[in-house]
Amino acid sequence: MLLNLRRRWQRWRRSRPFWGGLFAILAGSWICVLPLAPLKIMLQQGVAGIPSVLMGIVMIVLGLTAWFAPPQRSLAGVLTTLIATAALVLSNLGGFLIGTLLGILGGGLMFAWQPYAARGAGKAESAVAAPSPPTPHHDPQGAQP
């Protein structure tokens, strides 16, 4: 029973950009939580905390999109990277750089991820292609090899 659950979990995890989505969710959580300080600090911060919370929520949604809609991974990866970069300027240095770095890493992993079937097809094509025969060497001065 437990072995079956573990195999199902591994199959689910490998069929989508799991690590990219996880890093995007962590980055969004980090960026979103930092401005949610105690009320006394939030009143001093004013409306400057609103972009931080919104960017964090959008990054969490993009991470979940990569998990539950893998065909949309490219768009989610690019948007995650852009939002993480924008958070550097708009949100407390992107969550004190931690959120920005996690977001850029997660967006890159989401964008670069390929389905398992496509990776196997690429290997099969390269195995079928035979190397071209060597061309004879031609000496322009007329000497024989």
mmCIF file with all atom_site columns, N, CA and C in Angstrom, residues 28-94:
data_model
loop_
_atom_site.group_PDB
_atom_site.id
_atom_site.type_symbol
_atom_site.label_atom_id
_atom_site.label_alt_id
_atom_site.label_comp_id
_atom_site.label_asym_id
_atom_site.label_entity_id
_atom_site.label_seq_id
_atom_site.pdbx_PDB_ins_code
_atom_site.Cartn_x
_atom_site.Cartn_y
_atom_site.Cartn_z
_atom_site.occupancy
_atom_site.B_iso_or_equiv
_atom_site.pdbx_formal_charge
_atom_site.auth_seq_id
_atom_site.auth_comp_id
_atom_site.auth_asym_id
_atom_site.auth_atom_id
_atom_site.pdbx_PDB_model_num
ATOM 1   N N  . GLY A 1 28 ? 6.951  33.167 -3.730  1.00 0.00 ? 28 GLY A N  1
ATOM 2   C CA . GLY A 1 28 ? 5.743  33.961 -3.544  1.00 0.00 ? 28 GLY A CA 1
ATOM 3   C C  . GLY A 1 28 ? 5.342  34.059 -2.090  1.00 0.00 ? 28 GLY A C  1
ATOM 4   N N  . SER A 1 29 ? 5.482  32.967 -1.363  1.00 0.00 ? 29 SER A N  1
ATOM 5   C CA . SER A 1 29 ? 5.157  32.989 0.070   1.00 0.00 ? 29 SER A CA 1
ATOM 6   C C  . SER A 1 29 ? 6.095  33.920 0.820   1.00 0.00 ? 29 SER A C  1
ATOM 7   N N  . TRP A 1 30 ? 7.377  33.862 0.495   1.00 0.00 ? 30 TRP A N  1
ATOM 8   C CA . TRP A 1 30 ? 8.360  34.696 1.177   1.00 0.00 ? 30 TRP A CA 1
ATOM 9   C C  . TRP A 1 30 ? 8.086  36.180 0.902   1.00 0.00 ? 30 TRP A C  1
ATOM 10  N N  . ILE A 1 31 ? 7.823  36.514 -0.358  1.00 0.00 ? 31 ILE A N  1
ATOM 11  C CA . ILE A 1 31 ? 7.565  37.917 -0.713  1.00 0.00 ? 31 ILE A CA 1
ATOM 12  C C  . ILE A 1 31 ? 6.253  38.389 -0.113  1.00 0.00 ? 31 ILE A C  1
ATOM 13  N N  . CYS A 1 32 ? 5.278  37.509 -0.048  1.00 0.00 ? 32 CYS A N  1
ATOM 14  C CA . CYS A 1 32 ? 3.949  37.869 0.452   1.00 0.00 ? 32 CYS A CA 1
ATOM 15  C C  . CYS A 1 32 ? 3.927  38.019 1.974   1.00 0.00 ? 32 CYS A C  1
ATOM 16  N N  . VAL A 1 33 ? 4.701  37.226 2.682   1.00 0.00 ? 33 VAL A N  1
ATOM 17  C CA . VAL A 1 33 ? 4.651  37.221 4.141   1.00 0.00 ? 33 VAL A CA 1
ATOM 18  C C  . VAL A 1 33 ? 5.419  38.383 4.754   1.00 0.00 ? 33 VAL A C  1
ATOM 19  N N  . LEU A 1 34 ? 6.507  38.802 4.131   1.00 0.00 ? 34 LEU A N  1
ATOM 20  C CA . LEU A 1 34 ? 7.317  39.854 4.728   1.00 0.00 ? 34 LEU A CA 1
ATOM 21  C C  . LEU A 1 34 ? 6.552  41.156 5.004   1.00 0.00 ? 34 LEU A C  1
ATOM 22  N N  . PRO A 1 35 ? 5.700  41.630 4.097   1.00 0.00 ? 35 PRO A N  1
ATOM 23  C CA . PRO A 1 35 ? 4.975  42.865 4.438   1.00 0.00 ? 35 PRO A CA 1
ATOM 24  C C  . PRO A 1 35 ? 3.842  42.655 5.439   1.00 0.00 ? 35 PRO A C  1
ATOM 25  N N  . LEU A 1 36 ? 3.476  41.411 5.710   1.00 0.00 ? 36 LEU A N  1
ATOM 26  C CA . LEU A 1 36 ? 2.395  41.155 6.660   1.00 0.00 ? 36 LEU A CA 1
ATOM 27  C C  . LEU A 1 36 ? 2.943  41.146 8.085   1.00 0.00 ? 36 LEU A C  1
ATOM 28  N N  . ALA A 1 37 ? 3.556  42.224 8.425   1.00 0.00 ? 37 ALA A N  1
ATOM 29  C CA . ALA A 1 37 ? 4.148  42.400 9.756   1.00 0.00 ? 37 ALA A CA 1
ATOM 30  C C  . ALA A 1 37 ? 3.047  42.805 10.737  1.00 0.00 ? 37 ALA A C  1
ATOM 31  N N  . PRO A 1 38 ? 3.391  43.025 11.990  1.00 0.00 ? 38 PRO A N  1
ATOM 32  C CA . PRO A 1 38 ? 2.394  43.510 12.953  1.00 0.00 ? 38 PRO A CA 1
ATOM 33  C C  . PRO A 1 38 ? 1.734  44.803 12.480  1.00 0.00 ? 38 PRO A C  1
ATOM 34  N N  . LEU A 1 39 ? 0.558  45.049 12.972  1.00 0.00 ? 39 LEU A N  1
ATOM 35  C CA . LEU A 1 39 ? -0.261 46.176 12.515  1.00 0.00 ? 39 LEU A CA 1
ATOM 36  C C  . LEU A 1 39 ? 0.468  47.508 12.664  1.00 0.00 ? 39 LEU A C  1
ATOM 37  N N  . LYS A 1 40 ? 1.234  47.684 13.710  1.00 0.00 ? 40 LYS A N  1
ATOM 38  C CA . LYS A 1 40 ? 1.939  48.949 13.934  1.00 0.00 ? 40 LYS A CA 1
ATOM 39  C C  . LYS A 1 40 ? 2.915  49.236 12.786  1.00 0.00 ? 40 LYS A C  1
ATOM 40  N N  . ILE A 1 41 ? 3.616  48.209 12.336  1.00 0.00 ? 41 ILE A N  1
ATOM 41  C CA . ILE A 1 41 ? 4.556  48.387 11.224  1.00 0.00 ? 41 ILE A CA 1
ATOM 42  C C  . ILE A 1 41 ? 3.806  48.555 9.911   1.00 0.00 ? 41 ILE A C  1
ATOM 43  N N  . MET A 1 42 ? 2.708  47.817 9.723   1.00 0.00 ? 42 MET A N  1
ATOM 44  C CA . MET A 1 42 ? 1.932  47.920 8.489   1.00 0.00 ? 42 MET A CA 1
ATOM 45  C C  . MET A 1 42 ? 1.354  49.322 8.312   1.00 0.00 ? 42 MET A C  1
ATOM 46  N N  . LEU A 1 43 ? 0.949  49.976 9.392   1.00 0.00 ? 43 LEU A N  1
ATOM 47  C CA . LEU A 1 43 ? 0.417  51.327 9.273   1.00 0.00 ? 43 LEU A CA 1
ATOM 48  C C  . LEU A 1 43 ? 1.502  52.302 8.841   1.00 0.00 ? 43 LEU A C  1
ATOM 49  N N  . GLN A 1 44 ? 2.730  52.069 9.249   1.00 0.00 ? 44 GLN A N  1
ATOM 50  C CA . GLN A 1 44 ? 3.833  52.924 8.805   1.00 0.00 ? 44 GLN A CA 1
ATOM 51  C C  . GLN A 1 44 ? 4.166  52.670 7.342   1.00 0.00 ? 44 GLN A C  1
ATOM 52  N N  . GLN A 1 45 ? 4.019  51.438 6.915   1.00 0.00 ? 45 GLN A N  1
ATOM 53  C CA . GLN A 1 45 ? 4.356  51.082 5.543   1.00 0.00 ? 45 GLN A CA 1
ATOM 54  C C  . GLN A 1 45 ? 3.309  51.616 4.562   1.00 0.00 ? 45 GLN A C  1
ATOM 55  N N  . GLY A 1 46 ? 2.068  51.661 4.949   1.00 0.00 ? 46 GLY A N  1
ATOM 56  C CA . GLY A 1 46 ? 1.010  52.196 4.097   1.00 0.00 ? 46 GLY A CA 1
ATOM 57  C C  . GLY A 1 46 ? 0.710  51.292 2.912   1.00 0.00 ? 46 GLY A C  1
ATOM 58  N N  . VAL A 1 47 ? 0.427  51.923 1.770   1.00 0.00 ? 47 VAL A N  1
ATOM 59  C CA . VAL A 1 47 ? 0.039  51.165 0.587   1.00 0.00 ? 47 VAL A CA 1
ATOM 60  C C  . VAL A 1 47 ? 1.226  50.519 -0.110  1.00 0.00 ? 47 VAL A C  1
ATOM 61  N N  . ALA A 1 48 ? 2.426  50.725 0.385   1.00 0.00 ? 48 ALA A N  1
ATOM 62  C CA . ALA A 1 48 ? 3.602  50.110 -0.236  1.00 0.00 ? 48 ALA A CA 1
ATOM 63  C C  . ALA A 1 48 ? 3.596  48.597 -0.087  1.00 0.00 ? 48 ALA A C  1
ATOM 64  N N  . GLY A 1 49 ? 2.863  48.059 0.861   1.00 0.00 ? 49 GLY A N  1
ATOM 65  C CA . GLY A 1 49 ? 2.805  46.616 1.063   1.00 0.00 ? 49 GLY A CA 1
ATOM 66  C C  . GLY A 1 49 ? 1.872  45.907 0.107   1.00 0.00 ? 49 GLY A C  1
ATOM 67  N N  . ILE A 1 50 ? 0.976  46.646 -0.550  1.00 0.00 ? 50 ILE A N  1
ATOM 68  C CA . ILE A 1 50 ? 0.007  46.027 -1.448  1.00 0.00 ? 50 ILE A CA 1
ATOM 69  C C  . ILE A 1 50 ? 0.679  45.358 -2.652  1.00 0.00 ? 50 ILE A C  1
ATOM 70  N N  . PRO A 1 51 ? 1.630  46.008 -3.343  1.00 0.00 ? 51 PRO A N  1
ATOM 71  C CA . PRO A 1 51 ? 2.274  45.295 -4.464  1.00 0.00 ? 51 PRO A CA 1
ATOM 72  C C  . PRO A 1 51 ? 3.008  44.037 -4.020  1.00 0.00 ? 51 PRO A C  1
ATOM 73  N N  . SER A 1 52 ? 3.583  44.052 -2.840  1.00 0.00 ? 52 SER A N  1
ATOM 74  C CA . SER A 1 52 ? 4.282  42.873 -2.342  1.00 0.00 ? 52 SER A CA 1
ATOM 75  C C  . SER A 1 52 ? 3.328  41.697 -2.186  1.00 0.00 ? 52 SER A C  1
ATOM 76  N N  . VAL A 1 53 ? 2.197  41.947 -1.558  1.00 0.00 ? 53 VAL A N  1
ATOM 77  C CA . VAL A 1 53 ? 1.224  40.880 -1.347  1.00 0.00 ? 53 VAL A CA 1
ATOM 78  C C  . VAL A 1 53 ? 0.677  40.384 -2.681  1.00 0.00 ? 53 VAL A C  1
ATOM 79  N N  . LEU A 1 54 ? 0.364  41.301 -3.595  1.00 0.00 ? 54 LEU A N  1
ATOM 80  C CA . LEU A 1 54 ? -0.169 40.889 -4.896  1.00 0.00 ? 54 LEU A CA 1
ATOM 81  C C  . LEU A 1 54 ? 0.849  40.096 -5.706  1.00 0.00 ? 54 LEU A C  1
ATOM 82  N N  . MET A 1 55 ? 2.097  40.547 -5.718  1.00 0.00 ? 55 MET A N  1
ATOM 83  C CA . MET A 1 55 ? 3.121  39.799 -6.458  1.00 0.00 ? 55 MET A CA 1
ATOM 84  C C  . MET A 1 55 ? 3.336  38.427 -5.849  1.00 0.00 ? 55 MET A C  1
ATOM 85  N N  . GLY A 1 56 ? 3.304  38.340 -4.542  1.00 0.00 ? 56 GLY A N  1
ATOM 86  C CA . GLY A 1 56 ? 3.455  37.041 -3.892  1.00 0.00 ? 56 GLY A CA 1
ATOM 87  C C  . GLY A 1 56 ? 2.328  36.093 -4.246  1.00 0.00 ? 56 GLY A C  1
ATOM 88  N N  . ILE A 1 57 ? 1.104  36.597 -4.232  1.00 0.00 ? 57 ILE A N  1
ATOM 89  C CA . ILE A 1 57 ? -0.049 35.758 -4.568  1.00 0.00 ? 57 ILE A CA 1
ATOM 90  C C  . ILE A 1 57 ? 0.032  35.293 -6.016  1.00 0.00 ? 57 ILE A C  1
ATOM 91  N N  . VAL A 1 58 ? 0.405  36.187 -6.922  1.00 0.00 ? 58 VAL A N  1
ATOM 92  C CA . VAL A 1 58 ? 0.520  35.808 -8.340  1.00 0.00 ? 58 VAL A CA 1
ATOM 93  C C  . VAL A 1 58 ? 1.605  34.755 -8.527  1.00 0.00 ? 58 VAL A C  1
ATOM 94  N N  . MET A 1 59 ? 2.726  34.878 -7.817  1.00 0.00 ? 59 MET A N  1
ATOM 95  C CA . MET A 1 59 ? 3.785  33.871 -7.943  1.00 0.00 ? 59 MET A CA 1
ATOM 96  C C  . MET A 1 59 ? 3.338  32.514 -7.391  1.00 0.00 ? 59 MET A C  1
ATOM 97  N N  . ILE A 1 60 ? 2.570  32.526 -6.324  1.00 0.00 ? 60 ILE A N  1
ATOM 98  C CA . ILE A 1 60 ? 2.035  31.262 -5.800  1.00 0.00 ? 60 ILE A CA 1
ATOM 99  C C  . ILE A 1 60 ? 1.093  30.623 -6.817  1.00 0.00 ? 60 ILE A C  1
ATOM 100 N N  . VAL A 1 61 ? 0.235  31.427 -7.430  1.00 0.00 ? 61 VAL A N  1
ATOM 101 C CA . VAL A 1 61 ? -0.690 30.911 -8.446  1.00 0.00 ? 61 VAL A CA 1
ATOM 102 C C  . VAL A 1 61 ? 0.080  30.367 -9.654  1.00 0.00 ? 61 VAL A C  1
ATOM 103 N N  . LEU A 1 62 ? 1.148  31.050 -10.059 1.00 0.00 ? 62 LEU A N  1
ATOM 104 C CA . LEU A 1 62 ? 1.945  30.557 -11.186 1.00 0.00 ? 62 LEU A CA 1
ATOM 105 C C  . LEU A 1 62 ? 2.650  29.250 -10.844 1.00 0.00 ? 62 LEU A C  1
ATOM 106 N N  . GLY A 1 63 ? 3.107  29.099 -9.621  1.00 0.00 ? 63 GLY A N  1
ATOM 107 C CA . GLY A 1 63 ? 3.706  27.830 -9.207  1.00 0.00 ? 63 GLY A CA 1
ATOM 108 C C  . GLY A 1 63 ? 2.689  26.699 -9.228  1.00 0.00 ? 63 GLY A C  1
ATOM 109 N N  . LEU A 1 64 ? 1.480  26.973 -8.758  1.00 0.00 ? 64 LEU A N  1
ATOM 110 C CA . LEU A 1 64 ? 0.415  25.968 -8.798  1.00 0.00 ? 64 LEU A CA 1
ATOM 111 C C  . LEU A 1 64 ? -0.003 25.665 -10.237 1.00 0.00 ? 64 LEU A C  1
ATOM 112 N N  . THR A 1 65 ? 0.039  26.678 -11.100 1.00 0.00 ? 65 THR A N  1
ATOM 113 C CA . THR A 1 65 ? -0.271 26.466 -12.515 1.00 0.00 ? 65 THR A CA 1
ATOM 114 C C  . THR A 1 65 ? 0.729  25.503 -13.142 1.00 0.00 ? 65 THR A C  1
ATOM 115 N N  . ALA A 1 66 ? 1.993  25.645 -12.809 1.00 0.00 ? 66 ALA A N  1
ATOM 116 C CA . ALA A 1 66 ? 3.008  24.731 -13.340 1.00 0.00 ? 66 ALA A CA 1
ATOM 117 C C  . ALA A 1 66 ? 2.750  23.303 -12.873 1.00 0.00 ? 66 ALA A C  1
ATOM 118 N N  . TRP A 1 67 ? 2.248  23.145 -11.660 1.00 0.00 ? 67 TRP A N  1
ATOM 119 C CA . TRP A 1 67 ? 1.965  21.805 -11.149 1.00 0.00 ? 67 TRP A CA 1
ATOM 120 C C  . TRP A 1 67 ? 0.739  21.181 -11.790 1.00 0.00 ? 67 TRP A C  1
ATOM 121 N N  . PHE A 1 68 ? -0.335 21.950 -11.904 1.00 0.00 ? 68 PHE A N  1
ATOM 122 C CA . PHE A 1 68 ? -1.609 21.369 -12.313 1.00 0.00 ? 68 PHE A CA 1
ATOM 123 C C  . PHE A 1 68 ? -1.968 21.607 -13.776 1.00 0.00 ? 68 PHE A C  1
ATOM 124 N N  . ALA A 1 69 ? -1.180 22.406 -14.486 1.00 0.00 ? 69 ALA A N  1
ATOM 125 C CA . ALA A 1 69 ? -1.367 22.602 -15.927 1.00 0.00 ? 69 ALA A CA 1
ATOM 126 C C  . ALA A 1 69 ? 0.012  22.650 -16.592 1.00 0.00 ? 69 ALA A C  1
ATOM 127 N N  . PRO A 1 70 ? 0.728  21.518 -16.636 1.00 0.00 ? 70 PRO A N  1
ATOM 128 C CA . PRO A 1 70 ? 2.094  21.519 -17.167 1.00 0.00 ? 70 PRO A CA 1
ATOM 129 C C  . PRO A 1 70 ? 2.248  22.086 -18.582 1.00 0.00 ? 70 PRO A C  1
ATOM 130 N N  . PRO A 1 71 ? 1.241  21.993 -19.467 1.00 0.00 ? 71 PRO A N  1
ATOM 131 C CA . PRO A 1 71 ? 1.438  22.617 -20.784 1.00 0.00 ? 71 PRO A CA 1
ATOM 132 C C  . PRO A 1 71 ? 1.621  24.139 -20.721 1.00 0.00 ? 71 PRO A C  1
ATOM 133 N N  . GLN A 1 72 ? 1.210  24.767 -19.629 1.00 0.00 ? 72 GLN A N  1
ATOM 134 C CA . GLN A 1 72 ? 1.358  26.217 -19.486 1.00 0.00 ? 72 GLN A CA 1
ATOM 135 C C  . GLN A 1 72 ? 2.662  26.602 -18.784 1.00 0.00 ? 72 GLN A C  1
ATOM 136 N N  . ARG A 1 73 ? 3.596  25.663 -18.673 1.00 0.00 ? 73 ARG A N  1
ATOM 137 C CA . ARG A 1 73 ? 4.821  25.881 -17.901 1.00 0.00 ? 73 ARG A CA 1
ATOM 138 C C  . ARG A 1 73 ? 5.691  26.988 -18.467 1.00 0.00 ? 73 ARG A C  1
ATOM 139 N N  . SER A 1 74 ? 5.738  27.139 -19.790 1.00 0.00 ? 74 SER A N  1
ATOM 140 C CA . SER A 1 74 ? 6.606  28.170 -20.379 1.00 0.00 ? 74 SER A CA 1
ATOM 141 C C  . SER A 1 74 ? 6.141  29.563 -19.988 1.00 0.00 ? 74 SER A C  1
ATOM 142 N N  . LEU A 1 75 ? 4.851  29.812 -20.151 1.00 0.00 ? 75 LEU A N  1
ATOM 143 C CA . LEU A 1 75 ? 4.303  31.116 -19.783 1.00 0.00 ? 75 LEU A CA 1
ATOM 144 C C  . LEU A 1 75 ? 4.454  31.354 -18.278 1.00 0.00 ? 75 LEU A C  1
ATOM 145 N N  . ALA A 1 76 ? 4.161  30.339 -17.477 1.00 0.00 ? 76 ALA A N  1
ATOM 146 C CA . ALA A 1 76 ? 4.293  30.483 -16.024 1.00 0.00 ? 76 ALA A CA 1
ATOM 147 C C  . ALA A 1 76 ? 5.743  30.748 -15.635 1.00 0.00 ? 76 ALA A C  1
ATOM 148 N N  . GLY A 1 77 ? 6.682  30.097 -16.291 1.00 0.00 ? 77 GLY A N  1
ATOM 149 C CA . GLY A 1 77 ? 8.092  30.307 -15.984 1.00 0.00 ? 77 GLY A CA 1
ATOM 150 C C  . GLY A 1 77 ? 8.574  31.707 -16.309 1.00 0.00 ? 77 GLY A C  1
ATOM 151 N N  . VAL A 1 78 ? 8.171  32.195 -17.487 1.00 0.00 ? 78 VAL A N  1
ATOM 152 C CA . VAL A 1 78 ? 8.579  33.549 -17.886 1.00 0.00 ? 78 VAL A CA 1
ATOM 153 C C  . VAL A 1 78 ? 7.954  34.591 -16.964 1.00 0.00 ? 78 VAL A C  1
ATOM 154 N N  . LEU A 1 79 ? 6.661  34.443 -16.679 1.00 0.00 ? 79 LEU A N  1
ATOM 155 C CA . LEU A 1 79 ? 5.992  35.411 -15.805 1.00 0.00 ? 79 LEU A CA 1
ATOM 156 C C  . LEU A 1 79 ? 6.554  35.373 -14.384 1.00 0.00 ? 79 LEU A C  1
ATOM 157 N N  . THR A 1 80 ? 6.886  34.180 -13.891 1.00 0.00 ? 80 THR A N  1
ATOM 158 C CA . THR A 1 80 ? 7.471  34.072 -12.558 1.00 0.00 ? 80 THR A CA 1
ATOM 159 C C  . THR A 1 80 ? 8.809  34.803 -12.505 1.00 0.00 ? 80 THR A C  1
ATOM 160 N N  . THR A 1 81 ? 9.623  34.616 -13.530 1.00 0.00 ? 81 THR A N  1
ATOM 161 C CA . THR A 1 81 ? 10.925 35.289 -13.575 1.00 0.00 ? 81 THR A CA 1
ATOM 162 C C  . THR A 1 81 ? 10.762 36.803 -13.639 1.00 0.00 ? 81 THR A C  1
ATOM 163 N N  . LEU A 1 82 ? 9.823  37.277 -14.456 1.00 0.00 ? 82 LEU A N  1
ATOM 164 C CA . LEU A 1 82 ? 9.598  38.722 -14.562 1.00 0.00 ? 82 LEU A CA 1
ATOM 165 C C  . LEU A 1 82 ? 9.078  39.313 -13.256 1.00 0.00 ? 82 LEU A C  1
ATOM 166 N N  . ILE A 1 83 ? 8.146  38.632 -12.620 1.00 0.00 ? 83 ILE A N  1
ATOM 167 C CA . ILE A 1 83 ? 7.589  39.149 -11.367 1.00 0.00 ? 83 ILE A CA 1
ATOM 168 C C  . ILE A 1 83 ? 8.645  39.120 -10.265 1.00 0.00 ? 83 ILE A C  1
ATOM 169 N N  . ALA A 1 84 ? 9.465  38.066 -10.235 1.00 0.00 ? 84 ALA A N  1
ATOM 170 C CA . ALA A 1 84 ? 10.524 38.001 -9.229  1.00 0.00 ? 84 ALA A CA 1
ATOM 171 C C  . ALA A 1 84 ? 11.527 39.129 -9.424  1.00 0.00 ? 84 ALA A C  1
ATOM 172 N N  . THR A 1 85 ? 11.805 39.464 -10.672 1.00 0.00 ? 85 THR A N  1
ATOM 173 C CA . THR A 1 85 ? 12.724 40.575 -10.947 1.00 0.00 ? 85 THR A CA 1
ATOM 174 C C  . THR A 1 85 ? 12.081 41.905 -10.572 1.00 0.00 ? 85 THR A C  1
ATOM 175 N N  . ALA A 1 86 ? 10.797 42.063 -10.857 1.00 0.00 ? 86 ALA A N  1
ATOM 176 C CA . ALA A 1 86 ? 10.100 43.293 -10.483 1.00 0.00 ? 86 ALA A CA 1
ATOM 177 C C  . ALA A 1 86 ? 9.996  43.425 -8.964  1.00 0.00 ? 86 ALA A C  1
ATOM 178 N N  . ALA A 1 87 ? 9.904  42.307 -8.276  1.00 0.00 ? 87 ALA A N  1
ATOM 179 C CA . ALA A 1 87 ? 9.828  42.347 -6.813  1.00 0.00 ? 87 ALA A CA 1
ATOM 180 C C  . ALA A 1 87 ? 11.102 42.902 -6.204  1.00 0.00 ? 87 ALA A C  1
ATOM 181 N N  . LEU A 1 88 ? 12.188 42.795 -6.909  1.00 0.00 ? 88 LEU A N  1
ATOM 182 C CA . LEU A 1 88 ? 13.446 43.350 -6.419  1.00 0.00 ? 88 LEU A CA 1
ATOM 183 C C  . LEU A 1 88 ? 13.314 44.852 -6.193  1.00 0.00 ? 88 LEU A C  1
ATOM 184 N N  . VAL A 1 89 ? 12.577 45.529 -7.069  1.00 0.00 ? 89 VAL A N  1
ATOM 185 C CA . VAL A 1 89 ? 12.400 46.973 -6.977  1.00 0.00 ? 89 VAL A CA 1
ATOM 186 C C  . VAL A 1 89 ? 11.165 47.333 -6.154  1.00 0.00 ? 89 VAL A C  1
ATOM 187 N N  . LEU A 1 90 ? 10.091 46.576 -6.317  1.00 0.00 ? 90 LEU A N  1
ATOM 188 C CA . LEU A 1 90 ? 8.808  46.961 -5.732  1.00 0.00 ? 90 LEU A CA 1
ATOM 189 C C  . LEU A 1 90 ? 8.527  46.371 -4.352  1.00 0.00 ? 90 LEU A C  1
ATOM 190 N N  . SER A 1 91 ? 9.305  45.400 -3.905  1.00 0.00 ? 91 SER A N  1
ATOM 191 C CA . SER A 1 91 ? 8.925  44.696 -2.690  1.00 0.00 ? 91 SER A CA 1
ATOM 192 C C  . SER A 1 91 ? 10.118 44.411 -1.790  1.00 0.00 ? 91 SER A C  1
ATOM 193 N N  . ASN A 1 92 ? 10.556 45.367 -1.032  1.00 0.00 ? 92 ASN A N  1
ATOM 194 C CA . ASN A 1 92 ? 11.609 45.162 -0.030  1.00 0.00 ? 92 ASN A CA 1
ATOM 195 C C  . ASN A 1 92 ? 12.794 44.375 -0.580  1.00 0.00 ? 92 ASN A C  1
ATOM 196 N N  . LEU A 1 93 ? 13.321 44.825 -1.689  1.00 0.00 ? 93 LEU A N  1
ATOM 197 C CA . LEU A 1 93 ? 14.423 44.122 -2.363  1.00 0.00 ? 93 LEU A CA 1
ATOM 198 C C  . LEU A 1 93 ? 14.066 42.668 -2.652  1.00 0.00 ? 93 LEU A C  1
ATOM 199 N N  . GLY A 1 94 ? 12.836 42.461 -3.079  1.00 0.00 ? 94 GLY A N  1
ATOM 200 C CA . GLY A 1 94 ? 12.401 41.111 -3.433  1.00 0.00 ? 94 GLY A CA 1
ATOM 201 C C  . GLY A 1 94 ? 12.419 40.148 -2.269  1.00 0.00 ? 94 GLY A C  1
#
